[in-house]
Amino acid sequence: MKTLKALWVNLKVYYMMTFRNIFLMVVNYLLPILCYLMFSAVFVGINEENKKTIIMSMTAFTIAMNSYLGLPINVVRYSAGDIKRAYIAGGLRLRRVFLSAAVSNIFHCFVISMTILLTAKPLFGAYLPESMPRYFAALFVGILLSTMIGVAIGMFSKTNAMATVISQALFQPSIFLSGVLIAVEYLPKFMQKITDIIPLKHTYVLLKGYDETSLIVSLAFTAVLFVMLIIRYRFIIRRS
Amino acid sequence: MENIIEVRNLDKSYGKTQVLFNLSLDVRRGECLGIVGGNGAGKTTLLECIEGIRDWQKGDILIDGMTIEDDSRQIREILGVQLQSSSLPDEMKVKEAVELFSAEHGAGFDDRLYDELDVRQLREKQYGKLSTGQKRRLHLLLAILHDPKIIILDEPTAGLDVNSRQLLYAKIDELKKEGKTILLTSHDMFEVENLCDRVLFIEKGRIGRELSEESLADGDRHIVAVSSEKNSLVGADLIYSSLKEEIDGELYFECGSINLCLTELLERLKAEDDRITNIYIKKKTVEEELTKMMRGDGHENA
């Protein structure tokens, strides 16, 4: 009971803090929505065929934005510095904080994804996914994978600056090589090969429709990241 | 009185720089131990090793019979820590911090602590908007809200105004009366002298000197400065007085017991038919002891 209560309080406090942090509100909500509206208008305006994939591409884009750009900055302050020391000295378990950050991000991603799903058709004439259960399953896998990448960036960074650099280094290539903004077929051949190791690409593929390879790759990435995070967590809490 | 903290032969290095050298100390149950020393002496590093934040290369630390390696969670329950530099997320409200720390310890929160540390009016305020003094009081509250047996305070009043200090002193006094064991570091010697039962001096990673409970008590640590017509006290064979220095004809004696010291000096002067031209007595302070230690003047226990 004590553990559950502590976890619940962590989640509650962490979630409430997000809404008081202007930066996080901008990165988690304002920017993704603005980007979604702008890119959708442009892509649909350029080519009506984009209506078939606009929901999936914008969902993948905003999930990546939330997870790669916003989440690491929020995580890094607990993995290094005075806040981390205060938590450890005070007997608080950092894993609950990291878990709260991840759950909070999953929620933010879900809210934005639902916003896109509900507004894309009325606003841009977008085509809805053929199978909602499959779509939501793919959404869950994609959000989970992106969230773990975001937590990993935060946990492996020692400073905000480092987290920002790594975030950008992962976000920009992911966006351009995943097919979200530019179809993979239009990329040079050698770059098409590279896209196979971009997690966001597989998220996008899954959102568009079931693909066994992308599902296996996504789950494999998730499993590897999970192990990495456990190892990194042990390193963070060790006495130095 | 049994020991609640035992440190044995502690060596700690940061990379190639060793900062603690074979350091040993005991903290008795229920006492308030002050640890003083110059900047870089190793005070904070020592406390952080005891708090379980820092690792060390050699030695043992026992807290209430437990080791941090084997009994980390149990130790956290009996330990309350206020770090020298501590922080919380700026967006966290005071009441949320209290709720979080209480939930982690599984402790019910005694609402009266808000009033005792004068933070009730701050409950809805975000951490980033608190003043230094308010943050210190909050961190003390977070350190004690789970009613720990041992409280470690690293520079608890640094940067505080007079009112905030007085509030903290009152709370520390109250904790002492409750039988808590307190480990305290401070650069404020008045604070150390008046709060602590015993003081340890750390110099360059080693315990340099100890001021015992008896010698910290009123009337037991004095300097007597005497000048006389015949200067007959120079070279005198004295038992209760120790000549430390002579400045412009004035002799400075260090006294353990002021009564015995004065009696001895006056009897010696009378025996030599010498007359006092000037005499004054002042209480030796912890600050003077620390200054002396930092200058490298003697390392005996008082």
Coordinates of C-alpha atoms in Angstrom, one line a residue:
Chain A
M1 CA 0.0 0.0 0.0
K2 CA 2.8 2.4 0.9
T3 CA 4.5 1.7 -2.4
L4 CA 1.3 2.3 -4.4
K5 CA 0.5 5.4 -2.5
A6 CA 4.0 6.8 -3.1
L7 CA 3.7 6.0 -6.8
W8 CA 0.3 7.6 -7.0
V9 CA 1.6 10.8 -5.3
N10 CA 4.6 10.8 -7.6
L11 CA 2.4 10.6 -10.6
K12 CA 0.0 13.2 -9.3
V13 CA 2.7 15.7 -8.4
Y14 CA 4.7 15.2 -11.5
Y15 CA 1.6 15.6 -13.7
M16 CA 0.6 18.8 -12.0
M17 CA 4.1 20.2 -12.3
T18 CA 4.0 19.7 -16.1
F19 CA 1.1 22.2 -16.4
R20 CA 3.1 24.8 -14.4
N21 CA 6.1 24.5 -16.6
I22 CA 5.7 26.8 -19.6
F23 CA 8.4 25.1 -21.6
L24 CA 6.9 21.7 -21.2
M25 CA 3.4 23.0 -22.0
V26 CA 4.8 24.6 -25.2
V27 CA 6.7 21.4 -26.2
N28 CA 4.0 19.0 -25.2
Y29 CA 1.0 20.8 -26.5
L30 CA 1.4 24.1 -28.3
L31 CA 4.2 23.3 -30.7
P32 CA 2.9 19.9 -31.7
I33 CA -0.6 21.3 -32.4
L34 CA 0.8 24.2 -34.4
C35 CA 3.1 21.9 -36.4
Y36 CA 0.2 19.5 -37.0
L37 CA -2.0 22.3 -38.3
M38 CA 0.7 23.8 -40.4
F39 CA 2.1 20.6 -41.9
S40 CA -1.3 19.2 -42.5
A41 CA -2.5 22.3 -44.4
V42 CA 0.7 22.3 -46.5
F43 CA 0.7 18.5 -47.3
V44 CA -2.9 18.3 -48.1
G45 CA -2.7 21.4 -50.1
I46 CA 0.2 20.0 -52.1
N47 CA -1.3 16.6 -52.8
E48 CA -4.8 15.3 -52.0
E49 CA -3.3 11.8 -51.7
N50 CA -1.7 12.9 -48.4
K51 CA -5.1 12.8 -46.8
K52 CA -4.7 9.0 -46.6
T53 CA -1.7 9.3 -44.3
I54 CA -1.9 12.7 -42.7
I55 CA -3.3 11.4 -39.4
M56 CA -0.5 8.8 -39.1
S57 CA 2.3 11.1 -40.2
M58 CA 1.3 13.9 -37.9
T59 CA 0.7 11.6 -35.0
A60 CA 4.2 10.1 -35.4
F61 CA 5.7 13.6 -35.8
T62 CA 4.0 14.9 -32.6
I63 CA 4.9 11.8 -30.6
A64 CA 8.5 12.2 -31.5
M65 CA 8.4 15.9 -30.7
N66 CA 7.0 15.3 -27.2
S67 CA 9.2 12.4 -26.4
Y68 CA 12.5 13.5 -28.0
L69 CA 12.4 17.2 -27.2
G70 CA 10.3 17.8 -24.1
L71 CA 10.7 14.6 -22.0
P72 CA 14.6 14.5 -21.8
I73 CA 14.8 18.0 -20.3
N74 CA 12.4 17.0 -17.6
V75 CA 14.2 13.8 -16.9
V76 CA 17.7 15.1 -16.8
R77 CA 17.2 17.2 -13.7
Y78 CA 16.5 14.1 -11.7
S79 CA 19.4 12.1 -13.0
A80 CA 22.1 14.6 -12.1
G81 CA 22.6 17.6 -9.8
D82 CA 21.1 18.9 -6.6
I83 CA 17.6 17.7 -7.2
K84 CA 18.8 14.1 -7.6
R85 CA 20.9 14.4 -4.4
A86 CA 18.0 15.9 -2.5
Y87 CA 15.8 13.0 -3.6
I88 CA 18.3 10.3 -2.7
A89 CA 19.2 11.9 0.6
G90 CA 15.5 12.3 1.4
G91 CA 14.9 8.6 0.8
L92 CA 12.9 9.1 -2.4
R93 CA 13.2 6.4 -5.0
L94 CA 14.2 7.9 -8.3
R95 CA 12.7 5.1 -10.3
R96 CA 9.3 6.4 -9.3
V97 CA 10.2 9.8 -10.7
F98 CA 11.4 8.4 -14.0
L99 CA 8.3 6.2 -14.2
S100 CA 6.1 9.3 -13.5
A101 CA 7.9 11.2 -16.2
A102 CA 7.3 8.4 -18.7
V103 CA 3.7 7.9 -17.7
S104 CA 3.1 11.7 -17.9
N105 CA 4.6 11.7 -21.4
I106 CA 2.5 8.8 -22.5
F107 CA -0.5 10.7 -21.4
H108 CA 0.5 13.9 -23.2
C109 CA 1.3 12.0 -26.4
F110 CA -2.1 10.2 -26.2
V111 CA -3.9 13.5 -25.8
I112 CA -2.2 15.0 -28.8
S113 CA -2.8 11.9 -30.8
M114 CA -6.5 11.9 -30.0
T115 CA -6.7 15.6 -30.9
I116 CA -5.2 14.8 -34.3
L117 CA -7.5 11.8 -34.8
L118 CA -10.6 13.7 -33.9
T119 CA -9.8 16.9 -35.9
A120 CA -8.0 15.8 -39.0
K121 CA -11.1 14.7 -40.9
P122 CA -13.2 17.8 -40.2
L123 CA -10.3 20.2 -40.8
F124 CA -8.4 18.6 -43.7
G125 CA -10.6 15.8 -45.0
A126 CA -8.2 13.2 -43.7
Y127 CA -8.9 9.5 -44.0
L128 CA -9.5 7.7 -40.7
P129 CA -7.5 4.5 -40.0
E130 CA -9.2 1.4 -41.4
S131 CA -9.0 -0.5 -38.2
M132 CA -9.3 1.4 -34.9
P133 CA -8.2 -1.4 -32.6
R134 CA -5.1 -2.0 -34.7
Y135 CA -4.4 1.7 -34.9
F136 CA -4.6 2.1 -31.1
A137 CA -2.4 -0.9 -30.6
A138 CA 0.2 0.6 -33.0
L139 CA -0.2 4.0 -31.3
F140 CA 0.5 2.4 -27.9
V141 CA 3.7 0.6 -29.2
G142 CA 4.8 3.8 -30.9
I143 CA 4.2 6.1 -27.9
L144 CA 5.9 3.6 -25.6
L145 CA 9.0 3.3 -27.8
S146 CA 9.3 7.1 -28.3
T147 CA 8.8 7.6 -24.5
M148 CA 11.6 5.2 -23.7
I149 CA 13.9 7.0 -26.2
G150 CA 13.1 10.3 -24.4
V151 CA 13.7 8.9 -21.0
A152 CA 17.0 7.4 -22.2
I153 CA 18.1 10.7 -23.5
G154 CA 17.4 12.3 -20.2
M155 CA 18.9 9.6 -18.1
F156 CA 22.1 9.4 -20.2
S157 CA 22.6 13.2 -20.2
K158 CA 24.4 15.0 -17.4
T159 CA 23.2 18.5 -18.2
N160 CA 20.3 20.2 -19.9
A161 CA 22.6 21.3 -22.7
M162 CA 23.7 17.8 -23.3
A163 CA 20.1 16.5 -23.4
T164 CA 19.2 19.3 -25.8
V165 CA 22.0 18.4 -28.2
I166 CA 21.3 14.7 -28.1
S167 CA 17.5 15.3 -28.5
Q168 CA 18.1 17.4 -31.6
A169 CA 20.6 14.9 -33.0
L170 CA 18.0 12.2 -32.8
F171 CA 14.9 14.2 -33.6
Q172 CA 16.0 15.8 -36.8
P173 CA 17.2 12.7 -38.6
S174 CA 14.2 10.8 -37.3
I175 CA 11.8 13.2 -38.8
F176 CA 13.5 13.3 -42.2
L177 CA 14.3 9.6 -42.5
S178 CA 11.2 8.1 -41.1
G179 CA 8.9 9.0 -44.0
V180 CA 6.8 11.3 -41.9
L181 CA 7.7 14.4 -43.9
I182 CA 9.3 13.0 -47.0
A183 CA 8.3 9.6 -48.4
V184 CA 11.1 7.1 -48.0
E185 CA 10.9 6.2 -51.7
Y186 CA 12.0 9.7 -52.6
L187 CA 15.2 9.4 -50.5
P188 CA 18.5 8.3 -52.1
K189 CA 19.0 4.5 -52.1
F190 CA 21.7 4.5 -49.5
M191 CA 19.6 6.6 -47.2
Q192 CA 16.6 4.3 -47.6
K193 CA 18.7 1.6 -46.1
I194 CA 19.5 3.8 -43.1
T195 CA 15.8 4.3 -42.4
D196 CA 15.5 0.7 -41.2
I197 CA 17.3 1.6 -38.0
I198 CA 15.1 4.7 -37.3
P199 CA 12.6 3.7 -34.6
L200 CA 10.2 6.5 -35.8
K201 CA 10.0 5.0 -39.2
H202 CA 8.6 1.7 -37.8
T203 CA 6.2 3.6 -35.6
Y204 CA 4.9 5.4 -38.8
V205 CA 4.7 2.1 -40.7
L206 CA 2.7 0.5 -37.9
L207 CA 0.3 3.4 -37.7
K208 CA -0.4 3.1 -41.4
G209 CA -1.1 -0.6 -41.2
Y210 CA 0.1 -3.9 -39.7
D211 CA 3.7 -4.8 -40.6
E212 CA 5.3 -7.7 -39.0
T213 CA 8.9 -6.5 -39.5
S214 CA 8.1 -3.1 -38.1
L215 CA 6.3 -4.6 -35.1
I216 CA 9.3 -6.9 -34.3
V217 CA 11.8 -4.1 -34.8
S218 CA 9.8 -1.7 -32.5
L219 CA 9.4 -4.3 -29.8
A220 CA 13.1 -5.2 -30.1
F221 CA 14.1 -1.5 -29.7
T222 CA 11.8 -1.3 -26.7
A223 CA 13.3 -4.3 -25.0
V224 CA 16.8 -3.1 -25.6
L225 CA 16.0 0.3 -24.3
F226 CA 14.4 -1.2 -21.2
V227 CA 17.5 -3.1 -20.4
M228 CA 19.7 0.0 -21.0
L229 CA 17.5 2.1 -18.8
I230 CA 17.7 -0.4 -15.9
I231 CA 21.5 -0.5 -16.2
R232 CA 21.7 3.3 -16.4
Y233 CA 19.4 3.7 -13.4
R234 CA 21.7 1.5 -11.3
F235 CA 24.5 3.8 -12.3
I236 CA 22.6 6.9 -11.5
I237 CA 21.7 5.9 -8.0
R238 CA 25.1 4.5 -7.1
R239 CA 27.2 6.4 -4.6
S240 CA 29.9 8.3 -6.4
Chain B
M1 CA 26.4 6.4 26.1
E2 CA 26.4 4.1 23.1
N3 CA 27.4 5.2 19.7
I4 CA 24.7 5.6 17.0
I5 CA 27.2 6.4 14.2
E6 CA 30.6 4.9 13.9
V7 CA 33.1 5.9 11.2
R8 CA 36.2 3.8 11.0
N9 CA 39.4 4.5 9.0
L10 CA 37.6 6.3 6.2
D11 CA 39.5 7.1 3.1
K12 CA 37.8 9.1 0.3
S13 CA 39.2 10.3 -2.9
Y14 CA 37.8 12.2 -5.9
G15 CA 39.9 10.8 -8.7
K16 CA 43.5 11.2 -7.7
T17 CA 42.8 13.7 -5.0
Q18 CA 42.3 12.2 -1.6
V19 CA 40.1 14.3 0.7
L20 CA 39.6 12.1 3.8
F21 CA 42.5 10.3 5.4
N22 CA 41.9 7.3 7.6
L23 CA 39.2 9.3 9.4
S24 CA 37.4 7.8 12.4
L25 CA 34.8 9.2 14.7
D26 CA 31.9 8.2 16.8
V27 CA 28.6 10.0 17.4
R28 CA 26.8 9.2 20.6
R29 CA 23.2 8.5 20.7
G30 CA 21.3 11.7 21.6
E31 CA 24.1 14.1 21.3
C32 CA 24.5 17.1 19.0
L33 CA 27.9 16.9 17.4
G34 CA 29.4 19.8 15.6
I35 CA 31.9 19.4 12.8
V36 CA 33.9 22.5 11.9
G37 CA 36.8 23.2 9.7
G38 CA 38.0 25.5 7.0
N39 CA 36.9 25.4 3.4
G40 CA 37.9 22.2 1.7
A41 CA 38.6 20.5 5.0
G42 CA 36.3 17.6 4.1
K43 CA 33.2 18.3 6.3
T44 CA 30.6 18.0 3.6
T45 CA 32.3 15.0 2.0
L46 CA 32.3 13.3 5.4
L47 CA 28.7 14.0 5.9
E48 CA 27.8 12.8 2.4
C49 CA 29.6 9.5 3.1
I50 CA 27.5 9.1 6.3
E51 CA 24.4 10.1 4.4
G52 CA 25.1 7.4 1.8
I53 CA 25.4 9.8 -1.1
R54 CA 29.1 9.4 -1.6
D55 CA 31.1 6.2 -2.0
W56 CA 34.4 5.8 -0.3
Q57 CA 37.6 3.8 -1.0
K58 CA 38.3 2.3 2.4
G59 CA 36.8 2.1 5.8
D60 CA 33.4 1.4 7.4
I61 CA 30.4 3.4 8.4
L62 CA 27.8 2.0 10.8
I63 CA 24.6 3.8 11.4
D64 CA 22.7 2.3 14.3
G65 CA 24.5 -0.9 13.7
M66 CA 23.6 -1.0 10.0
T67 CA 25.7 -0.5 6.9
I68 CA 24.5 1.6 3.9
E69 CA 25.4 -1.2 1.5
D70 CA 23.2 -3.8 3.2
D71 CA 20.5 -1.8 4.9
S72 CA 20.0 1.3 2.7
R73 CA 16.2 1.5 3.1
Q74 CA 16.2 1.0 6.8
I75 CA 18.9 3.6 7.3
R76 CA 16.9 6.1 5.2
E77 CA 14.0 5.7 7.6
I78 CA 16.0 6.7 10.6
L79 CA 18.0 9.4 8.9
G80 CA 16.9 12.9 8.1
V81 CA 19.2 14.9 5.9
Q82 CA 19.4 18.6 5.1
L83 CA 22.1 19.0 2.4
Q84 CA 24.3 22.0 2.0
S85 CA 23.1 22.5 -1.5
S86 CA 19.7 21.1 -2.0
S87 CA 17.0 21.7 -4.6
L88 CA 13.6 20.6 -5.8
P89 CA 11.9 21.2 -9.1
D90 CA 10.9 24.9 -9.4
E91 CA 7.3 24.1 -10.3
M92 CA 6.8 21.9 -7.2
K93 CA 4.6 23.4 -4.5
V94 CA 5.6 23.3 -0.9
K95 CA 2.6 21.2 0.1
E96 CA 3.4 18.8 -2.8
A97 CA 6.9 18.4 -1.6
V98 CA 5.6 17.6 1.9
E99 CA 3.1 15.1 0.4
L100 CA 5.7 13.5 -1.7
F101 CA 8.3 13.0 1.0
S102 CA 5.7 11.8 3.5
A103 CA 4.3 9.3 1.0
E104 CA 7.8 7.9 0.3
H105 CA 8.4 7.3 4.0
G106 CA 4.9 6.0 4.6
A107 CA 4.7 8.6 7.4
G108 CA 1.7 10.6 8.4
F109 CA 2.5 14.2 8.4
D110 CA 2.2 16.3 11.6
D111 CA 0.6 19.5 10.5
R112 CA 2.1 21.4 13.4
L113 CA 5.5 21.3 11.6
Y114 CA 4.2 23.9 9.2
D115 CA 3.8 26.3 12.1
E116 CA 7.0 25.3 14.0
L117 CA 9.1 26.2 10.9
D118 CA 6.8 29.0 9.8
V119 CA 6.0 27.6 6.4
R120 CA 2.3 27.3 6.6
Q121 CA 1.7 30.4 4.5
L122 CA 4.0 29.0 1.9
R123 CA 2.1 25.8 1.2
E124 CA 0.7 26.9 -2.2
K125 CA 3.9 28.6 -3.3
Q126 CA 6.1 27.0 -5.9
Y127 CA 9.6 26.1 -4.8
G128 CA 11.3 28.3 -7.4
K129 CA 9.5 31.3 -5.9
L130 CA 10.8 30.7 -2.3
S131 CA 13.5 32.8 -0.7
T132 CA 16.7 31.2 0.5
G133 CA 15.5 31.2 4.1
Q134 CA 12.2 29.7 3.1
K135 CA 13.8 27.0 1.1
R136 CA 16.1 26.1 4.1
R137 CA 13.1 25.9 6.4
L138 CA 11.3 23.7 3.9
H139 CA 14.3 21.4 3.6
L140 CA 14.6 21.1 7.3
L141 CA 10.9 20.2 7.5
L142 CA 11.4 17.6 4.8
A143 CA 14.3 16.2 6.7
I144 CA 12.4 15.7 10.0
L145 CA 8.8 15.0 8.9
H146 CA 9.3 11.2 9.2
D147 CA 10.5 11.6 12.8
P148 CA 14.0 10.3 12.2
K149 CA 16.4 9.2 15.0
I150 CA 19.4 10.9 13.4
I151 CA 19.3 14.4 11.7
I152 CA 22.2 15.6 9.6
L153 CA 22.4 19.3 9.0
D154 CA 25.0 20.6 6.6
E155 CA 25.3 24.4 7.0
P156 CA 21.6 24.7 8.1
T157 CA 21.7 28.5 8.6
A158 CA 23.9 29.6 5.7
G159 CA 22.5 32.6 4.0
L160 CA 19.7 33.1 6.5
D161 CA 18.6 36.3 8.2
V162 CA 18.4 36.6 12.0
N163 CA 14.8 35.7 12.4
S164 CA 15.1 32.5 10.3
R165 CA 18.2 31.5 12.2
Q166 CA 16.4 32.0 15.5
L167 CA 13.6 29.8 14.3
L168 CA 16.0 27.1 13.2
Y169 CA 17.9 27.3 16.5
A170 CA 14.7 26.8 18.4
K171 CA 13.7 23.8 16.3
I172 CA 17.1 22.2 16.7
D173 CA 17.0 22.8 20.4
E174 CA 13.6 21.1 20.5
L175 CA 14.9 18.2 18.5
K176 CA 17.8 17.8 21.0
K177 CA 15.3 17.7 23.9
E178 CA 13.4 15.0 22.1
G179 CA 16.6 12.9 22.2
K180 CA 17.4 13.1 18.5
T181 CA 21.0 12.7 17.5
I182 CA 22.2 15.6 15.5
L183 CA 25.2 16.0 13.3
L184 CA 25.8 19.6 12.3
T185 CA 28.4 21.5 10.3
S186 CA 28.5 25.2 10.2
H187 CA 30.8 28.1 9.6
D188 CA 29.0 30.0 12.3
M189 CA 31.0 29.3 15.5
F190 CA 28.5 31.0 17.8
E191 CA 25.9 28.5 16.4
V192 CA 28.2 25.5 16.9
E193 CA 29.2 26.6 20.4
N194 CA 25.7 27.1 21.6
L195 CA 23.9 24.2 19.9
C196 CA 26.5 21.4 20.1
D197 CA 27.4 19.1 23.0
R198 CA 30.7 18.3 21.4
V199 CA 32.8 19.8 18.5
L200 CA 35.2 18.0 16.2
F201 CA 37.6 20.0 14.1
I202 CA 38.5 18.7 10.7
E203 CA 41.6 19.8 8.9
K204 CA 42.7 18.6 5.5
G205 CA 40.7 15.4 5.8
R206 CA 41.7 14.5 9.3
I207 CA 40.2 14.9 12.7
G208 CA 42.4 17.6 14.2
R209 CA 41.0 18.3 17.6
E210 CA 38.0 17.7 19.8
L211 CA 36.2 20.0 22.2
S212 CA 34.5 17.8 24.7
E213 CA 31.2 18.4 26.4
E214 CA 32.9 19.5 29.5
S215 CA 35.2 22.0 27.8
L216 CA 32.3 23.5 25.9
A217 CA 30.3 24.2 29.1
D218 CA 30.3 27.7 30.6
G219 CA 33.3 28.7 32.7
D220 CA 35.7 25.9 31.6
R221 CA 37.6 27.5 28.7
H222 CA 39.1 30.8 29.3
I223 CA 42.1 33.0 28.3
V224 CA 43.6 35.0 31.2
A225 CA 45.9 37.9 30.1
V226 CA 48.1 39.2 32.9
S227 CA 50.8 41.9 33.1
S228 CA 52.7 42.5 36.3
E229 CA 55.4 44.8 37.6
K230 CA 58.1 42.1 38.0
N231 CA 56.8 39.8 35.2
S232 CA 57.3 37.0 37.7
L233 CA 54.9 34.6 36.0
V234 CA 57.3 34.1 33.0
G235 CA 58.9 30.7 33.4
A236 CA 56.8 29.9 36.5
D237 CA 56.0 26.3 37.1
L238 CA 52.2 26.2 36.9
I239 CA 49.8 23.3 37.0
Y240 CA 46.4 24.8 36.0
S241 CA 47.6 27.5 33.7
S242 CA 49.4 27.1 30.4
L243 CA 51.3 30.1 29.0
K244 CA 50.5 30.4 25.3
E245 CA 52.1 33.7 24.2
E246 CA 53.5 36.9 25.4
I247 CA 52.6 40.1 23.6
D248 CA 54.0 43.5 24.7
G249 CA 54.6 42.4 28.3
E250 CA 51.2 40.8 28.6
L251 CA 51.1 37.0 29.3
Y252 CA 48.3 35.0 27.8
F253 CA 47.4 31.9 29.9
E254 CA 45.0 29.2 28.7
C255 CA 42.9 27.9 31.5
G256 CA 41.0 24.7 31.9
S257 CA 39.3 25.6 35.1
I258 CA 39.1 29.3 35.6
N259 CA 38.8 29.1 39.4
L260 CA 41.9 27.0 39.8
C261 CA 43.8 29.0 37.2
L262 CA 43.2 32.4 38.8
T263 CA 43.9 31.1 42.3
E264 CA 47.2 29.6 41.1
L265 CA 48.2 32.8 39.3
L266 CA 47.4 35.1 42.2
E267 CA 49.1 32.9 44.7
R268 CA 52.3 32.9 42.5
L269 CA 52.2 36.6 42.2
K270 CA 51.8 37.0 45.9
A271 CA 54.6 34.6 46.6
E272 CA 56.9 36.7 44.4
D273 CA 55.7 39.9 45.9
D274 CA 54.6 41.0 42.4
R275 CA 51.8 43.4 41.6
I276 CA 49.3 43.1 38.8
T277 CA 49.3 46.0 36.4
N278 CA 46.6 44.7 34.1
I279 CA 44.4 41.6 34.0
Y280 CA 41.4 40.5 31.9
I281 CA 39.6 37.3 31.3
K282 CA 37.8 36.2 28.2
K283 CA 36.1 33.0 27.3
K284 CA 37.9 31.0 24.6
T285 CA 35.6 30.5 21.6
V286 CA 35.3 27.7 19.1
E287 CA 36.3 30.3 16.5
E288 CA 39.6 30.9 18.2
E289 CA 40.2 27.2 18.4
L290 CA 39.5 26.8 14.8
T291 CA 41.7 29.7 13.8
K292 CA 44.5 28.3 15.9
M293 CA 44.1 24.9 14.3
M294 CA 44.0 26.4 10.8
R295 CA 47.2 28.3 11.6
G296 CA 48.7 25.0 12.8
D297 CA 49.1 25.8 16.5
G298 CA 48.8 22.6 18.4
H299 CA 46.5 19.6 18.1
E300 CA 45.8 18.4 21.6
N301 CA 42.2 17.6 22.8
A302 CA 40.6 20.1 25.3

